[in-house]
Each structure stands twice: as C-alpha cells, then as structure tokens.
C-alpha cells in the first residue's frame, strides 16, 4: 500500500467523472460513512483503485473527542472500508459530534483542557486497537475558544499525537480560519506543530460572512490559504495535499485551475 502523495482531491459522486479524467491523479479521499463496508466500492472509486490511485477513508462520525467511549460499530465500519479500498491509512477529526445520545450533525470543537486530551487519547487508542492501518487526526475549524482552555492549539495537538502515536492531518484552510477568527498569527502555529507527523494536508475554500471567515468547502480557495500552503511547504512539505470541495461545484476548468494552483504552491507535479 502506497501512502498519499502529490496533489489529490476529495472523491464525491457529483464529480466522479471529473476525478476519473485527471491523468496524473495519485490519491483521493472518500468520506468513510458513504461507503458500504461489505462492498463493492461506489462506481468510479473501484476504477480509480484499479488504476493504482490511493484511496484514504475519511471518517466524520467517530466523535473521538466525546466523553463517551467511541462506538465499536462505527470503528468497525471505518476498519472495513479501509480494508475494502486497501487504504494505507484512515483519518478522522479531533472533535465531538454527539453527547448523551444526541447527534449534533456537525463537528464541534473541544475545550483544550487536560480532561479533553485524556478523552481524545482514550478514544483514539480504542480505535487504533481495531483499525488495520494507522490513523491521522485532523484539527477542525472553530469560531470560538472555550473559556476553560488550559493549552494552546499546538500544545493540545502535540500532547494527543505524542500519547497516541497517531499521524496528523493538517487542514491548512482550518489553520487560516482559526487564526483569522481569533486574531492570531497562522505562521506561529505552523512553527510549533510537529510537521514531521503530517500524513497529508487538506486545502479548501471559504468565505467571509458576518465578520467571520467560514470554512465552507463550497467556495474558491482564497489567496491567503494558497500563501499559507507555500509557507507550510517552505517549513516542511507534506507528502500530499488534498483539495476538498463539498458543494456548489464550479465548471471543470475552474476546478482544474484550483488543482493546478495547489500544485504550483507546493511544488508538486500537476495532475490535470
């Protein structure tokens, strides 16, 4: 199994034809919960795998940051999808999505406390015990900090990664969004993150609304995020970058342009 490399794109049924026509594509990411674990893979995804394109299942429902133990059935689903697509790793979010039996329907941020570190570490370890491949953890975008934060973001992430041995899925757009909304320097965070642990990076578009920057995944990548990709790569280039787009899909020429811009910013070969 080959790990993700170069420039990839999030596989979605709505753009499956576009993705299939990318001649230099070497990896994609698929939302794990959209794949039936018993198979077969969705049409188009199996063809990509047959071409040697690496497929990384990306979970959104494990709720690794919840105080309740992670649901074994959800972990088993992620493990089965990883086996189905012969994935070299899987990824999930440092967030919670449910509590007390209630589903939030969104990725919710954690307080950066010692208690939260312990909860995430315990759930990641539970997941790791059942997963056939390594897991990469993604910090999310958030509009606020909790008042009981004890750690800054770099220390919070580093403690979790050190305690679990997990990899880091660094979302560059989230770094920009969090810095923009909290009035902080995104480069200061990059300088303190364990960039040697990055398995791959996400890049997505967003938009300003109501005085905040929203990580929408439905808008073009702003210049500031592309500049941040360059800053990341100047420090330590990740093995791979993935374009996330989850709606309001632009014409194919515009999507190819975004992929080319990512390749240029990172110094990777174009895939279009």
Coordinates of C-alpha atoms in Angstrom, one line a residue, residues 62-68 70 92-98 108-111 115-116 119-121 123-124 156:
X62 CA -16.4 8.6 15.3
X63 CA -16.7 11.5 17.8
X64 CA -13.2 10.9 19.1
X65 CA -13.5 13.9 21.4
X66 CA -16.6 12.7 23.1
X67 CA -16.5 11.8 26.8
X68 CA -18.3 8.5 26.0
X70 CA -16.2 5.6 20.8
X92 CA -10.8 11.4 11.5
X93 CA -11.4 14.6 13.3
X94 CA -10.4 15.8 16.8
X95 CA -14.0 16.8 17.6
X96 CA -17.2 15.5 19.1
X97 CA -20.4 15.0 17.2
X98 CA -22.7 13.5 19.8
X108 CA -17.9 20.5 17.4
X109 CA -14.7 21.9 18.9
X110 CA -13.3 20.7 22.2
X111 CA -12.1 22.7 25.1
X115 CA -9.5 16.3 30.5
X116 CA -10.2 16.7 26.8
X119 CA -10.8 11.7 26.4
X120 CA -9.4 12.0 22.9
X121 CA -6.4 9.8 23.7
X123 CA -10.9 7.1 22.2
X124 CA -8.0 7.1 19.7
X156 CA -3.0 20.4 22.7

